[in-house]
Amino acid sequence: MKKGNIWVINENSGNSLSLISQEIMSKAKELSKTLDKEFVGVELGYENDEIVKELARYGADKVIQVDDENLKHYNTLGFAKVLDKLIDKYDPAIIMLPASHNGRDLAGRISAKRHIGLVADCSSVELTEDKEDIKWVRPSFDGKLFCDVRILSETMMATIGRGAFVKADYNENKVAEVIKEESGLTAEDIKTEFVDYEESDIDPALDKLLNSKVVVAGGRGLGGPENWHLVEELAEALGGSVGATKAVTDLGWCEKSLQVGVTGANVKPDLYIALGISGAIQHTKGMEDSATIIAINNDPDAQIFKTAHYGIVDDLFNVVPKLIEEINNRK
Ligand SMILES: Cc1cc2nc3c(=O)[nH]c(=O)nc-3n(C[C@H](O)[C@H](O)[C@H](O)COP(=O)(O)OP(=O)(O)OC[C@H]3O[C@@H](n4cnc5c(N)ncnc54)[C@H](O)[C@@H]3O)c2cc1C
């Protein structure tokens, strides 16, 4: 792997780092330790001193800051021109961006201009066994396949999907070296004019699901929406949040945003309890990195037992009410 640092191109949500940026930063931090490279946060924006401090608190060793009114709102030409110039100057080894609309736009532009290999929408980033290369994992064919991709250009670039990693630890006292760079942009560089925007609401249920230490997820084994309360009650007893399979969200037993899996959220709680879930790969890919997985299923041959650390082969209607009662009694 070539020399050079690991860059995360930061994206903000309002006045703070977006959740997806925080998640990518945890992977950047981990890679930087293993590969002995510096982790550099790149912040292109306007009046962004506070954000720069946040990047350090989320683990960046250094921050490259460009503060320019032309970068107040994302615009392809301005951001691409500045990032291209920074890459010329600092020659990073790895560049990671959020697989958001803007991140995908910017990554594609830079990849084409500089002939950098780009893997889009990664769900996992792993070092090869010899630690000489990176295996970029991305879902294909709507999650039916997971492809391991190698990047052959010296510089590697990837966009990372939401929920691929847990968010980085936050240390309020951490500071980083800040390198201030001029954008070099003029108003003529920007060929579009930002007029207005409307913020979409952050789904509180999804937010809770992604940030909970305990997730209790339900599948079709619940039998019907009338039994869904068991999932909610067990989650509540454990102070966790509710997840679901696609089968269940498609049936409308709960909100779509609670879906876990390749076409839903990727979660890694301390404890994941799967109730009446068969364990299809499209589901397990979204929860298999949970620290402890407990499955309750009445079919001893269910796939989910291959992913679970602990399994209960029983009718969930026998087990779950007693479990809820026992947990509540012990409080
Ligand atoms: C392109 C694509 C993308 C997909 N994306 C996703 C995704 O993101 N997330 C996702 O979850 N799925 C996804 N799926 C669907 C996935 O393939 C499975 O169909 C789905 O996960 C199955 O959901 P389930 O486990 O709830 O239902 P089932 O497969 O029907 O399993 C129900 C389980 O409950 C058990 N059970 C039944 N009754 C009881 C009982 N009384 N007590 C205990 N256990 C009981 C059964 O033994 C069975 O194992 C996707 C599929 C495709 C094709």
CSV table of C-alpha atoms and ligand atoms in Angstrom, one decimal, residues 141-144 218-223 244-248 259-265 275-284 296-299 302 304 314-317, ligand 1:
chain,number,residue,atom,x,y,z
A,141,PHE,CA,-28.1,-7.0,-7.1
A,142,ASP,CA,-30.2,-5.4,-4.4
A,143,GLY,CA,-28.3,-7.2,-1.6
A,144,LYS,CA,-28.5,-10.7,-3.1
A,218,GLY,CA,-39.1,-9.5,15.3
A,219,GLY,CA,-39.8,-11.6,12.2
A,220,ARG,CA,-42.7,-13.4,10.6
A,221,GLY,CA,-42.6,-16.0,13.4
A,222,LEU,CA,-44.6,-13.4,15.5
A,223,GLY,CA,-47.6,-14.6,13.5
A,244,ALA,CA,-37.7,-6.0,12.2
A,245,THR,CA,-37.2,-8.2,9.1
A,246,LYS,CA,-38.2,-7.1,5.6
A,247,ALA,CA,-41.0,-9.7,5.6
A,248,VAL,CA,-42.6,-7.9,8.6
A,259,GLN,CA,-36.0,-2.9,8.9
A,260,VAL,CA,-32.6,-4.4,9.6
A,261,GLY,CA,-30.6,-5.8,6.7
A,262,VAL,CA,-29.0,-5.1,3.4
A,263,THR,CA,-31.9,-2.9,2.3
A,264,GLY,CA,-32.5,-1.6,5.8
A,265,ALA,CA,-30.3,-0.5,8.7
A,275,LEU,CA,-37.6,-13.4,17.7
A,276,GLY,CA,-39.1,-15.7,15.0
A,277,ILE,CA,-36.5,-14.7,12.4
A,278,SER,CA,-35.3,-17.3,9.9
A,279,GLY,CA,-31.9,-15.8,9.4
A,280,ALA,CA,-31.9,-15.1,5.6
A,281,ILE,CA,-28.5,-13.6,4.5
A,282,GLN,CA,-30.2,-10.3,3.6
A,283,HIS,CA,-31.2,-9.9,7.2
A,284,THR,CA,-28.1,-11.3,8.9
A,296,ILE,CA,-35.5,-17.7,19.6
A,297,ASN,CA,-37.0,-19.9,16.9
A,298,ASN,CA,-39.1,-23.1,17.0
A,299,ASP,CA,-37.2,-24.6,14.1
A,302,ALA,CA,-33.3,-22.3,11.2
A,304,ILE,CA,-30.4,-17.8,12.3
A,314,ASP,CA,-38.9,-23.1,21.3
A,315,ASP,CA,-42.1,-21.4,20.5
A,316,LEU,CA,-41.5,-17.7,21.1
A,317,PHE,CA,-45.0,-17.3,22.6
B,1,LIG,C1,-33.3,-8.1,-2.7
B,1,LIG,C2,-33.7,-8.5,-1.3
B,1,LIG,C3,-33.4,-7.7,-0.3
B,1,LIG,C4,-33.8,-8.0,1.0
B,1,LIG,N1,-33.5,-7.2,2.1
B,1,LIG,C5,-33.8,-7.7,3.3
B,1,LIG,C6,-33.4,-6.9,4.5
B,1,LIG,O1,-32.8,-5.8,4.4
B,1,LIG,N2,-33.8,-7.3,5.7
B,1,LIG,C7,-34.5,-8.5,5.8
B,1,LIG,O2,-34.8,-8.9,7.0
B,1,LIG,N3,-34.9,-9.2,4.8
B,1,LIG,C8,-34.5,-8.8,3.5
B,1,LIG,N4,-34.9,-9.6,2.5
B,1,LIG,C9,-35.9,-10.7,2.7
B,1,LIG,C10,-35.2,-12.0,3.2
B,1,LIG,O3,-34.7,-12.7,2.1
B,1,LIG,C11,-36.1,-12.9,4.0
B,1,LIG,O4,-37.2,-13.2,3.2
B,1,LIG,C12,-36.7,-12.2,5.3
B,1,LIG,O5,-35.6,-11.7,6.0
B,1,LIG,C13,-37.4,-13.3,6.1
B,1,LIG,O6,-38.0,-12.7,7.2
B,1,LIG,P1,-38.5,-13.5,8.4
B,1,LIG,O7,-37.3,-14.2,9.0
B,1,LIG,O8,-39.2,-12.6,9.3
B,1,LIG,O9,-39.5,-14.5,7.9
B,1,LIG,P2,-39.4,-16.1,7.6
B,1,LIG,O10,-38.3,-16.4,6.7
B,1,LIG,O11,-40.8,-16.5,7.2
B,1,LIG,O12,-39.1,-16.7,9.0
B,1,LIG,C14,-39.9,-16.8,10.1
B,1,LIG,C15,-39.2,-17.7,11.1
B,1,LIG,O13,-40.0,-17.7,12.3
B,1,LIG,C16,-40.0,-19.0,12.9
B,1,LIG,N5,-41.2,-19.2,13.7
B,1,LIG,C17,-42.4,-19.3,13.2
B,1,LIG,N6,-43.3,-19.4,14.2
B,1,LIG,C18,-42.5,-19.3,15.4
B,1,LIG,C19,-42.8,-19.4,16.7
B,1,LIG,N7,-44.1,-19.5,17.2
B,1,LIG,N8,-41.8,-19.3,17.6
B,1,LIG,C20,-40.5,-19.1,17.2
B,1,LIG,N9,-40.2,-19.1,15.9
B,1,LIG,C21,-41.2,-19.2,15.0
B,1,LIG,C22,-39.9,-19.9,11.7
B,1,LIG,O14,-39.3,-21.1,12.1
B,1,LIG,C23,-39.0,-19.1,10.7
B,1,LIG,O15,-37.6,-19.5,10.9
B,1,LIG,C24,-34.5,-9.2,1.2
B,1,LIG,C25,-34.8,-10.1,0.1
B,1,LIG,C26,-34.4,-9.7,-1.1
B,1,LIG,C27,-34.7,-10.6,-2.3
